[in-house]
PDB file of C-alpha atoms in Angstrom:
ATOM      1  CA  UNK A   1       0.007  -0.005   0.004  1.00 39.00           C
ATOM      2  CA  UNK A   2       1.456   3.344  -1.037  1.00 49.00           C
ATOM      3  CA  UNK A   3       1.704   6.017   1.660  1.00 52.00           C
ATOM      4  CA  UNK A   4       2.299   8.959  -0.676  1.00 47.00           C
ATOM      5  CA  UNK A   5      -0.383  11.607  -0.447  1.00 53.00           C
ATOM      6  CA  UNK A   6      -1.231  14.234  -3.023  1.00 51.00           C
ATOM      7  CA  UNK A   7      -2.461  17.731  -2.309  1.00 50.00           C
ATOM      8  CA  UNK A   8      -4.011  20.262  -4.613  1.00 48.00           C
ATOM      9  CA  UNK A   9      -2.413  23.689  -4.935  1.00 48.00           C
ATOM     10  CA  UNK A  10      -5.423  25.929  -5.459  1.00 49.00           C
ATOM     11  CA  UNK A  11      -3.627  28.923  -6.832  1.00 52.00           C
ATOM     12  CA  UNK A  12      -1.856  26.878  -9.460  1.00 59.00           C
ATOM     13  CA  UNK A  13      -4.806  24.600 -10.196  1.00 64.00           C
ATOM     14  CA  UNK A  14      -2.547  21.552 -10.119  1.00 69.00           C
ATOM     15  CA  UNK A  15      -1.627  18.568  -7.993  1.00 69.00           C
ATOM     16  CA  UNK A  16       1.729  17.856  -6.377  1.00 68.00           C
ATOM     17  CA  UNK A  17       3.206  15.222  -4.134  1.00 69.00           C
ATOM     18  CA  UNK A  18       3.700  16.219  -0.525  1.00 68.00           C
ATOM     19  CA  UNK A  19       5.413  14.449   2.387  1.00 67.00           C
ATOM     20  CA  UNK A  20       4.595  10.786   2.938  1.00 72.00           C
ATOM     21  CA  UNK A  21       2.260   9.703   5.692  1.00 75.00           C
ATOM     22  CA  UNK A  22       3.885   7.988   8.646  1.00 72.00           C
ATOM     23  CA  UNK A  23       1.832   4.854   8.014  1.00 73.00           C
ATOM     24  CA  UNK A  24       0.547   3.329   4.776  1.00 71.00           C
ATOM     25  CA  UNK A  25      -3.228   3.518   4.717  1.00 73.00           C
ATOM     26  CA  UNK A  26      -6.084   2.581   2.433  1.00 67.00           C
ATOM     27  CA  UNK A  27      -9.720   1.589   2.656  1.00 60.00           C
ATOM     28  CA  UNK A  28     -10.737   5.195   3.089  1.00 53.00           C
ATOM     29  CA  UNK A  29     -14.192   6.331   2.044  1.00 43.00           C
ATOM     30  CA  UNK A  30     -14.109   9.261   4.444  1.00 44.00           C
ATOM     31  CA  UNK A  31     -12.023   8.186   7.430  1.00 66.00           C
ATOM     32  CA  UNK A  32     -10.267  11.536   7.377  1.00 71.00           C
ATOM     33  CA  UNK A  33     -11.466  14.560   9.300  1.00 79.00           C
ATOM     34  CA  UNK A  34     -10.500  18.231   9.333  1.00 82.00           C
ATOM     35  CA  UNK A  35     -10.347  20.445  12.419  1.00 82.00           C
ATOM     36  CA  UNK A  36      -9.026  23.982  12.102  1.00 81.00           C
ATOM     37  CA  UNK A  37      -5.748  23.662  10.179  1.00 82.00           C
ATOM     38  CA  UNK A  38      -5.257  19.973  10.937  1.00 85.00           C
ATOM     39  CA  UNK A  39      -6.151  16.963   8.754  1.00 85.00           C
ATOM     40  CA  UNK A  40      -6.513  13.757  10.788  1.00 85.00           C
ATOM     41  CA  UNK A  41      -6.300  10.189   9.436  1.00 84.00           C
ATOM     42  CA  UNK A  42      -7.629   7.320  11.533  1.00 85.00           C
ATOM     43  CA  UNK A  43      -7.047   3.601  11.272  1.00 79.00           C
ATOM     44  CA  UNK A  44      -5.461   1.332   8.709  1.00 67.00           C
ATOM     45  CA  UNK A  45      -6.878  -0.954   6.106  1.00 52.00           C
ATOM     46  CA  UNK A  46      -6.316  -4.732   6.131  1.00 46.00           C
ATOM     47  CA  UNK A  47      -6.538  -5.276   2.381  1.00 51.00           C
ATOM     48  CA  UNK A  48      -3.158  -6.978   2.218  1.00 47.00           C
ATOM     49  CA  UNK A  49      -3.270  -8.525   5.662  1.00 49.00           C
ATOM     50  CA  UNK A  50      -6.217  -8.576   7.993  1.00 46.00           C
ATOM     51  CA  UNK A  51      -3.883  -8.227  10.972  1.00 44.00           C
ATOM     52  CA  UNK A  52      -2.631  -4.957   9.512  1.00 49.00           C
ATOM     53  CA  UNK A  53      -5.686  -3.179  10.877  1.00 54.00           C
ATOM     54  CA  UNK A  54      -4.444  -0.936  13.686  1.00 64.00           C
ATOM     55  CA  UNK A  55      -5.556   1.866  15.920  1.00 74.00           C
ATOM     56  CA  UNK A  56      -2.937   4.336  14.701  1.00 77.00           C
ATOM     57  CA  UNK A  57      -3.734   7.939  13.826  1.00 82.00           C
ATOM     58  CA  UNK A  58      -1.741  10.873  12.455  1.00 83.00           C
ATOM     59  CA  UNK A  59      -2.317  14.432  11.470  1.00 82.00           C
ATOM     60  CA  UNK A  60      -0.943  17.140   9.187  1.00 80.00           C
ATOM     61  CA  UNK A  61      -1.053  20.802  10.159  1.00 81.00           C
ATOM     62  CA  UNK A  62      -1.669  22.427   6.791  1.00 77.00           C
ATOM     63  CA  UNK A  63      -0.018  25.672   7.900  1.00 77.00           C
ATOM     64  CA  UNK A  64       3.271  23.721   7.754  1.00 70.00           C
ATOM     65  CA  UNK A  65       5.137  25.130   4.765  1.00 58.00           C
ATOM     66  CA  UNK A  66       7.188  22.004   4.157  1.00 56.00           C
ATOM     67  CA  UNK A  67       6.003  20.502   0.923  1.00 52.00           C
ATOM     68  CA  UNK A  68       8.854  18.301  -0.274  1.00 50.00           C
ATOM     69  CA  UNK A  69       8.353  14.593  -0.217  1.00 47.00           C
ATOM     70  CA  UNK A  70      11.239  13.918   2.167  1.00 44.00           C
ATOM     71  CA  UNK A  71      10.648  16.763   4.612  1.00 50.00           C
ATOM     72  CA  UNK A  72      10.685  15.480   8.149  1.00 54.00           C
ATOM     73  CA  UNK A  73       7.906  16.340  10.547  1.00 57.00           C
ATOM     74  CA  UNK A  74       5.255  17.029   7.910  1.00 74.00           C
ATOM     75  CA  UNK A  75       2.911  14.335   9.278  1.00 77.00           C
ATOM     76  CA  UNK A  76       2.749  13.718  13.024  1.00 80.00           C
ATOM     77  CA  UNK A  77       1.951  10.252  14.335  1.00 78.00           C
ATOM     78  CA  UNK A  78      -0.012  10.352  17.586  1.00 78.00           C
ATOM     79  CA  UNK A  79       2.396   8.764  20.061  1.00 65.00           C
ATOM     80  CA  UNK A  80       1.743   5.962  22.458  1.00 53.00           C
ATOM     81  CA  UNK A  81       0.570   2.368  22.390  1.00 42.00           C
ATOM     82  CA  UNK A  82      -3.076   3.029  23.153  1.00 40.00           C
ATOM     83  CA  UNK A  83      -2.512   2.746  26.930  1.00 39.00           C
ATOM     84  CA  UNK A  84      -4.293   4.875  29.450  1.00 35.00           C
ATOM     85  CA  UNK A  85      -3.117   8.471  29.665  1.00 40.00           C
ATOM     86  CA  UNK A  86      -4.273   8.962  33.225  1.00 38.00           C
ATOM     87  CA  UNK A  87      -3.039   7.753  36.599  1.00 37.00           C
ATOM     88  CA  UNK A  88      -6.173   5.657  37.046  1.00 41.00           C
ATOM     89  CA  UNK A  89      -5.847   2.391  35.184  1.00 38.00           C
ATOM     90  CA  UNK A  90      -9.571   2.544  34.466  1.00 40.00           C
ATOM     91  CA  UNK A  91      -9.214   5.888  32.723  1.00 47.00           C
ATOM     92  CA  UNK A  92     -10.860   5.467  29.335  1.00 50.00           C
ATOM     93  CA  UNK A  93      -8.898   8.134  27.537  1.00 55.00           C
ATOM     94  CA  UNK A  94      -6.216   6.823  25.209  1.00 79.00           C
ATOM     95  CA  UNK A  95      -3.811   8.283  22.677  1.00 77.00           C
ATOM     96  CA  UNK A  96      -4.744   5.771  19.973  1.00 79.00           C
ATOM     97  CA  UNK A  97      -8.092   4.449  18.765  1.00 84.00           C
ATOM     98  CA  UNK A  98      -9.473   1.936  21.234  1.00 85.00           C
ATOM     99  CA  UNK A  99     -10.880  -0.284  18.471  1.00 87.00           C
ATOM    100  CA  UNK A 100      -8.658  -0.957  15.437  1.00 85.00           C
ATOM    101  CA  UNK A 101     -10.800  -0.448  12.339  1.00 86.00           C
ATOM    102  CA  UNK A 102     -11.030   0.291   8.653  1.00 86.00           C
ATOM    103  CA  UNK A 103     -13.832   1.060   6.211  1.00 89.00           C
ATOM    104  CA  UNK A 104     -15.142   3.411   8.891  1.00 91.00           C
ATOM    105  CA  UNK A 105     -16.121   7.098   8.733  1.00 93.00           C
ATOM    106  CA  UNK A 106     -14.912  10.115  10.675  1.00 93.00           C
ATOM    107  CA  UNK A 107     -16.597  13.504  10.979  1.00 94.00           C
ATOM    108  CA  UNK A 108     -15.861  16.718  12.895  1.00 94.00           C
ATOM    109  CA  UNK A 109     -18.449  18.509  15.057  1.00 94.00           C
ATOM    110  CA  UNK A 110     -17.004  21.393  17.069  1.00 92.00           C
ATOM    111  CA  UNK A 111     -13.807  20.347  18.785  1.00 92.00           C
ATOM    112  CA  UNK A 112     -14.564  16.619  18.580  1.00 93.00           C
ATOM    113  CA  UNK A 113     -14.101  14.055  15.826  1.00 93.00           C
ATOM    114  CA  UNK A 114     -16.508  11.107  15.824  1.00 95.00           C
ATOM    115  CA  UNK A 115     -15.093   7.798  14.510  1.00 94.00           C
ATOM    116  CA  UNK A 116     -17.941   5.521  13.534  1.00 95.00           C
ATOM    117  CA  UNK A 117     -18.375   1.856  12.637  1.00 94.00           C
ATOM    118  CA  UNK A 118     -16.137   0.032  10.148  1.00 91.00           C
ATOM    119  CA  UNK A 119     -14.578  -3.409  10.244  1.00 88.00           C
ATOM    120  CA  UNK A 120     -12.235  -4.846  12.834  1.00 85.00           C
ATOM    121  CA  UNK A 121      -9.017  -6.821  12.424  1.00 79.00           C
ATOM    122  CA  UNK A 122     -11.013  -9.960  11.637  1.00 82.00           C
ATOM    123  CA  UNK A 123     -12.977  -8.219   8.917  1.00 82.00           C
ATOM    124  CA  UNK A 124     -16.186  -8.237  10.985  1.00 89.00           C
ATOM    125  CA  UNK A 125     -18.554  -5.263  10.798  1.00 93.00           C
ATOM    126  CA  UNK A 126     -18.653  -3.338  14.074  1.00 94.00           C
ATOM    127  CA  UNK A 127     -21.067  -0.905  15.703  1.00 95.00           C
ATOM    128  CA  UNK A 128     -18.610   0.848  18.022  1.00 95.00           C
ATOM    129  CA  UNK A 129     -18.209   4.604  18.134  1.00 96.00           C
ATOM    130  CA  UNK A 130     -15.432   6.579  19.738  1.00 94.00           C
ATOM    131  CA  UNK A 131     -14.654  10.291  20.030  1.00 94.00           C
ATOM    132  CA  UNK A 132     -11.360  12.092  19.490  1.00 92.00           C
ATOM    133  CA  UNK A 133     -10.782  15.274  21.485  1.00 91.00           C
ATOM    134  CA  UNK A 134      -8.751  17.628  19.263  1.00 90.00           C
ATOM    135  CA  UNK A 135      -7.611  19.617  22.319  1.00 88.00           C
ATOM    136  CA  UNK A 136      -6.255  16.768  24.465  1.00 89.00           C
ATOM    137  CA  UNK A 137      -5.412  14.561  21.452  1.00 88.00           C
ATOM    138  CA  UNK A 138      -7.059  11.601  23.166  1.00 89.00           C
ATOM    139  CA  UNK A 139      -9.674   8.999  22.219  1.00 91.00           C
ATOM    140  CA  UNK A 140     -12.495   7.880  24.434  1.00 90.00           C
ATOM    141  CA  UNK A 141     -15.527   5.608  24.326  1.00 88.00           C
ATOM    142  CA  UNK A 142     -16.879   7.032  27.604  1.00 86.00           C
ATOM    143  CA  UNK A 143     -20.161   8.961  27.394  1.00 85.00           C
ATOM    144  CA  UNK A 144     -18.840  11.336  30.032  1.00 84.00           C
ATOM    145  CA  UNK A 145     -16.260  12.456  27.516  1.00 84.00           C
ATOM    146  CA  UNK A 146     -18.912  13.130  24.898  1.00 86.00           C
ATOM    147  CA  UNK A 147     -18.873   9.751  23.127  1.00 92.00           C
ATOM    148  CA  UNK A 148     -22.207   8.675  21.606  1.00 93.00           C
ATOM    149  CA  UNK A 149     -23.764   5.243  22.137  1.00 95.00           C
ATOM    150  CA  UNK A 150     -22.967   2.419  19.764  1.00 96.00           C
ATOM    151  CA  UNK A 151     -24.736   2.198  16.419  1.00 97.00           C
ATOM    152  CA  UNK A 152     -28.027   0.283  16.303  1.00 95.00           C
ATOM    153  CA  UNK A 153     -26.383  -2.163  13.857  1.00 96.00           C
ATOM    154  CA  UNK A 154     -22.847  -3.120  12.815  1.00 96.00           C
ATOM    155  CA  UNK A 155     -22.036  -0.829   9.873  1.00 96.00           C
ATOM    156  CA  UNK A 156     -19.197  -0.257   7.462  1.00 94.00           C
ATOM    157  CA  UNK A 157     -18.746   1.377   4.030  1.00 93.00           C
ATOM    158  CA  UNK A 158     -21.323   3.961   4.993  1.00 95.00           C
ATOM    159  CA  UNK A 159     -21.279   7.715   4.317  1.00 95.00           C
ATOM    160  CA  UNK A 160     -21.462  10.419   6.980  1.00 96.00           C
ATOM    161  CA  UNK A 161     -22.614  14.020   6.661  1.00 96.00           C
ATOM    162  CA  UNK A 162     -22.616  16.731   9.318  1.00 95.00           C
ATOM    163  CA  UNK A 163     -25.680  19.044   9.361  1.00 94.00           C
ATOM    164  CA  UNK A 164     -25.173  21.581  12.090  1.00 92.00           C
ATOM    165  CA  UNK A 165     -25.159  19.604  15.350  1.00 93.00           C
ATOM    166  CA  UNK A 166     -26.428  16.430  13.665  1.00 95.00           C
ATOM    167  CA  UNK A 167     -24.479  13.534  12.191  1.00 96.00           C
ATOM    168  CA  UNK A 168     -26.284  11.643   9.401  1.00 96.00           C
ATOM    169  CA  UNK A 169     -25.252   8.164   8.241  1.00 97.00           C
ATOM    170  CA  UNK A 170     -26.595   6.910   4.898  1.00 97.00           C
ATOM    171  CA  UNK A 171     -26.428   3.374   3.480  1.00 96.00           C
ATOM    172  CA  UNK A 172     -23.521   0.948   3.956  1.00 96.00           C
ATOM    173  CA  UNK A 173     -22.980  -2.707   4.718  1.00 95.00           C
ATOM    174  CA  UNK A 174     -24.028  -4.664   7.777  1.00 95.00           C
ATOM    175  CA  UNK A 175     -24.066  -8.311   8.850  1.00 88.00           C
ATOM    176  CA  UNK A 176     -26.401 -10.714  10.590  1.00 70.00           C
ATOM    177  CA  UNK A 177     -26.446 -14.440  11.108  1.00 59.00           C
ATOM    178  CA  UNK A 178     -29.056 -16.854   9.848  1.00 51.00           C
ATOM    179  CA  UNK A 179     -29.483 -20.587   9.573  1.00 42.00           C
ATOM    180  CA  UNK A 180     -31.695 -20.143   6.533  1.00 38.00           C
ATOM    181  CA  UNK A 181     -31.627 -18.323   3.230  1.00 37.00           C
ATOM    182  CA  UNK A 182     -32.009 -14.545   3.223  1.00 35.00           C
ATOM    183  CA  UNK A 183     -34.988 -13.064   1.417  1.00 33.00           C
ATOM    184  CA  UNK A 184     -33.215  -9.701   1.164  1.00 38.00           C
ATOM    185  CA  UNK A 185     -32.548  -8.848  -2.484  1.00 34.00           C
ATOM    186  CA  UNK A 186     -29.596  -6.799  -1.409  1.00 38.00           C
ATOM    187  CA  UNK A 187     -27.947  -9.478   0.771  1.00 38.00           C
ATOM    188  CA  UNK A 188     -25.021 -11.661  -0.151  1.00 40.00           C
ATOM    189  CA  UNK A 189     -24.099 -14.718   1.878  1.00 41.00           C
ATOM    190  CA  UNK A 190     -20.594 -15.560   3.130  1.00 41.00           C
ATOM    191  CA  UNK A 191     -19.465 -18.123   5.632  1.00 42.00           C
ATOM    192  CA  UNK A 192     -16.382 -17.907   7.809  1.00 43.00           C
ATOM    193  CA  UNK A 193     -14.429 -20.983   8.768  1.00 42.00           C
ATOM    194  CA  UNK A 194     -15.159 -20.423  12.481  1.00 42.00           C
ATOM    195  CA  UNK A 195     -18.909 -20.171  12.037  1.00 44.00           C
ATOM    196  CA  UNK A 196     -21.571 -22.853  11.738  1.00 41.00           C
ATOM    197  CA  UNK A 197     -24.271 -20.325  10.819  1.00 50.00           C
ATOM    198  CA  UNK A 198     -24.327 -18.270   7.649  1.00 58.00           C
ATOM    199  CA  UNK A 199     -23.160 -14.712   8.006  1.00 69.00           C
ATOM    200  CA  UNK A 200     -25.126 -12.438   5.787  1.00 81.00           C
ATOM    201  CA  UNK A 201     -23.549  -9.305   4.400  1.00 88.00           C
ATOM    202  CA  UNK A 202     -26.233  -6.839   3.541  1.00 92.00           C
ATOM    203  CA  UNK A 203     -26.106  -3.584   1.664  1.00 94.00           C
ATOM    204  CA  UNK A 204     -28.701  -1.263   3.105  1.00 95.00           C
ATOM    205  CA  UNK A 205     -30.548   1.868   2.071  1.00 95.00           C
ATOM    206  CA  UNK A 206     -31.424   2.937   5.616  1.00 95.00           C
ATOM    207  CA  UNK A 207     -30.172   6.113   7.240  1.00 96.00           C
ATOM    208  CA  UNK A 208     -29.595   7.200  10.813  1.00 96.00           C
ATOM    209  CA  UNK A 209     -28.985  10.470  12.628  1.00 96.00           C
ATOM    210  CA  UNK A 210     -27.516  11.563  15.953  1.00 96.00           C
ATOM    211  CA  UNK A 211     -28.027  14.839  17.797  1.00 94.00           C
ATOM    212  CA  UNK A 212     -24.549  15.578  19.278  1.00 94.00           C
ATOM    213  CA  UNK A 213     -26.175  17.840  21.895  1.00 93.00           C
ATOM    214  CA  UNK A 214     -28.477  15.020  23.100  1.00 93.00           C
ATOM    215  CA  UNK A 215     -26.253  11.950  23.150  1.00 94.00           C
ATOM    216  CA  UNK A 216     -28.477  10.096  25.588  1.00 93.00           C
ATOM    217  CA  UNK A 217     -31.133   9.859  22.879  1.00 93.00           C
ATOM    218  CA  UNK A 218     -28.755   7.778  20.805  1.00 95.00           C
ATOM    219  CA  UNK A 219     -28.930   7.054  17.071  1.00 96.00           C
ATOM    220  CA  UNK A 220     -32.337   7.322  15.462  1.00 95.00           C
ATOM    221  CA  UNK A 221     -33.537   5.627  12.294  1.00 94.00           C
ATOM    222  CA  UNK A 222     -34.971   8.006   9.729  1.00 93.00           C
ATOM    223  CA  UNK A 223     -38.051   7.446   7.542  1.00 88.00           C
ATOM    224  CA  UNK A 224     -36.069   7.899   4.344  1.00 91.00           C
ATOM    225  CA  UNK A 225     -34.733   4.961   2.309  1.00 92.00           C
ATOM    226  CA  UNK A 226     -32.365   5.139  -0.614  1.00 95.00           C
ATOM    227  CA  UNK A 227     -34.013   3.896  -3.826  1.00 94.00           C
ATOM    228  CA  UNK A 228     -30.795   2.026  -4.636  1.00 94.00           C
ATOM    229  CA  UNK A 229     -29.241   0.517  -1.441  1.00 95.00           C
ATOM    230  CA  UNK A 230     -25.505   1.050  -1.724  1.00 96.00           C
ATOM    231  CA  UNK A 231     -22.152   0.872   0.039  1.00 94.00           C
ATOM    232  CA  UNK A 232     -18.750   2.496  -0.664  1.00 92.00           C
ATOM    233  CA  UNK A 233     -20.471   5.664  -1.858  1.00 94.00           C
ATOM    234  CA  UNK A 234     -20.062   9.308  -1.016  1.00 94.00           C
ATOM    235  CA  UNK A 235     -22.496  11.861   0.390  1.00 96.00           C
ATOM    236  CA  UNK A 236     -22.215  15.658   0.410  1.00 95.00           C
ATOM    237  CA  UNK A 237     -24.296  18.416   1.965  1.00 95.00           C
ATOM    238  CA  UNK A 238     -25.387  20.977  -0.626  1.00 95.00           C
ATOM    239  CA  UNK A 239     -26.697  24.426   0.350  1.00 93.00           C
ATOM    240  CA  UNK A 240     -27.323  23.182   3.895  1.00 89.00           C
ATOM    241  CA  UNK A 241     -30.677  21.705   2.890  1.00 92.00           C
ATOM    242  CA  UNK A 242     -29.971  18.756   0.573  1.00 95.00           C
ATOM    243  CA  UNK A 243     -27.735  15.681   0.819  1.00 96.00           C
ATOM    244  CA  UNK A 244     -26.418  14.318  -2.485  1.00 97.00           C
ATOM    245  CA  UNK A 245     -25.540  10.591  -2.490  1.00 97.00           C
ATOM    246  CA  UNK A 246     -23.290   9.474  -5.323  1.00 96.00           C
ATOM    247  CA  UNK A 247     -22.096   6.190  -6.752  1.00 96.00           C
ATOM    248  CA  UNK A 248     -20.996   3.214  -4.704  1.00 95.00           C
ATOM    249  CA  UNK A 249     -21.730  -0.487  -5.134  1.00 94.00           C
ATOM    250  CA  UNK A 250     -24.977  -2.413  -5.314  1.00 91.00           C
ATOM    251  CA  UNK A 251     -25.194  -5.174  -2.746  1.00 80.00           C
ATOM    252  CA  UNK A 252     -26.844  -7.845  -4.818  1.00 78.00           C
ATOM    253  CA  UNK A 253     -24.552  -7.852  -7.790  1.00 82.00           C
ATOM    254  CA  UNK A 254     -21.640  -5.742  -6.520  1.00 80.00           C
ATOM    255  CA  UNK A 255     -22.186  -3.613  -9.579  1.00 91.00           C
ATOM    256  CA  UNK A 256     -20.641  -0.157  -9.593  1.00 95.00           C
ATOM    257  CA  UNK A 257     -23.456   2.384  -9.464  1.00 96.00           C
ATOM    258  CA  UNK A 258     -23.564   5.555 -11.553  1.00 95.00           C
ATOM    259  CA  UNK A 259     -26.787   6.784 -10.000  1.00 96.00           C
ATOM    260  CA  UNK A 260     -27.137   9.889  -7.838  1.00 96.00           C
ATOM    261  CA  UNK A 261     -29.883  10.428  -5.253  1.00 97.00           C
ATOM    262  CA  UNK A 262     -30.794  13.612  -3.403  1.00 96.00           C
ATOM    263  CA  UNK A 263     -32.407  13.723   0.001  1.00 94.00           C
ATOM    264  CA  UNK A 264     -33.834  16.880   1.580  1.00 93.00           C
ATOM    265  CA  UNK A 265     -32.411  17.357   5.093  1.00 93.00           C
ATOM    266  CA  UNK A 266     -35.924  17.980   6.418  1.00 89.00           C
ATOM    267  CA  UNK A 267     -36.878  14.443   5.337  1.00 88.00           C
ATOM    268  CA  UNK A 268     -33.996  12.952   7.330  1.00 89.00           C
ATOM    269  CA  UNK A 269     -34.154  14.901  10.566  1.00 89.00           C
ATOM    270  CA  UNK A 270     -37.717  15.333  11.896  1.00 75.00           C
ATOM    271  CA  UNK A 271     -36.884  18.198  14.242  1.00 66.00           C
ATOM    272  CA  UNK A 272     -35.963  20.386  11.282  1.00 56.00           C
ATOM    273  CA  UNK A 273     -38.628  19.001   8.998  1.00 40.00           C
ATOM    274  CA  UNK A 274     -40.919  21.538   7.319  1.00 36.00           C
ATOM    275  CA  UNK A 275     -43.128  18.929   5.680  1.00 37.00           C
ATOM    276  CA  UNK A 276     -43.961  15.293   6.450  1.00 38.00           C
ATOM    277  CA  UNK A 277     -40.997  13.042   5.572  1.00 40.00           C
ATOM    278  CA  UNK A 278     -41.098  11.213   2.277  1.00 46.00           C
ATOM    279  CA  UNK A 279     -40.446   7.490   2.042  1.00 47.00           C
ATOM    280  CA  UNK A 280     -37.765   7.503  -0.658  1.00 57.00           C
ATOM    281  CA  UNK A 281     -34.988   9.653  -2.025  1.00 62.00           C
ATOM    282  CA  UNK A 282     -35.036  11.279  -5.437  1.00 65.00           C
ATOM    283  CA  UNK A 283     -32.969   9.793  -8.215  1.00 63.00           C
ATOM    284  CA  UNK A 284     -31.144  12.126 -10.575  1.00 61.00           C
ATOM    285  CA  UNK A 285     -31.210  10.542 -14.059  1.00 54.00           C
ATOM    286  CA  UNK A 286     -27.851   9.731 -15.669  1.00 49.00           C
ATOM    287  CA  UNK A 287     -26.990   9.449 -19.320  1.00 46.00           C
ATOM    288  CA  UNK A 288     -26.304   5.731 -19.046  1.00 42.00           C
ATOM    289  CA  UNK A 289     -28.720   3.154 -17.751  1.00 37.00           C
ATOM    290  CA  UNK A 290     -28.112   2.170 -14.159  1.00 35.00           C
ATOM    291  CA  UNK A 291     -27.357  -1.539 -14.085  1.00 34.00           C
ATOM    292  CA  UNK A 292     -27.905  -2.023 -10.382  1.00 35.00           C
ATOM    293  CA  UNK A 293     -31.107  -3.181  -8.741  1.00 34.00           C
ATOM    294  CA  UNK A 294     -32.517   0.232  -7.905  1.00 36.00           C
ATOM    295  CA  UNK A 295     -36.142   1.260  -8.137  1.00 38.00           C
ATOM    296  CA  UNK A 296     -37.333   3.404 -10.955  1.00 35.00           C
ATOM    297  CA  UNK A 297     -39.267   6.611 -10.624  1.00 37.00           C
TER     298      UNK A 297
END
């Protein structure tokens, strides 16, 4: 895995290589987060070796003027081995992620970065959430430190969008076990050597939201479903009132999607809803026919 990163120079409208990351990383849909002048990277993919998934994190202060590939100190690896930073051995704050993961998402709200879901070192989908404090440079899964509850389901390959104080998750992959055959059109079956039951990997069109000012309320399921369930996609907030969901993979055929769906924010988050929520997102037509198993409008 290559650990060279490229950056765009806006004034010159061109790309150039900048200093290498401290660790080689991949499997990133959006597991990078920005706070002030710092860009943070969390976790490590296990594409080449499942055991390569780690809890490491590093950051780049973009005010650093060093731009040559071999400049030292461009990226800073958060030090430590993930051990407690306090005198109390039960202190939950650590200087590395508490759960090694990849195919997760990370978003910034205020001075905190929320690291959500993903897959662990064994390639299993996880529902854990932890919070990174950009001031103390520590991770915690303790609610007293502002960490949200776990996700309602294990989830990876999802997309995350921040809308004010809310975090919105859309689509992704999850797993469940079954002794029978799944009736989900967007489920694919895999079986690990250590399991006697079938483990179903499902691509979902569901979405969830969290109010970061009311963590005790936990994650809530929205009434909006993607017309084409997908994973490995992107989502972007446009004009603060619409979320645009682009591309990704269909779960049933693993086909690459060229479809784009838009979702009004008011349909996702009831407390800012101006009209009753709709049941589906809107598909923006593309020039080529979508080959995935999405609904038609």
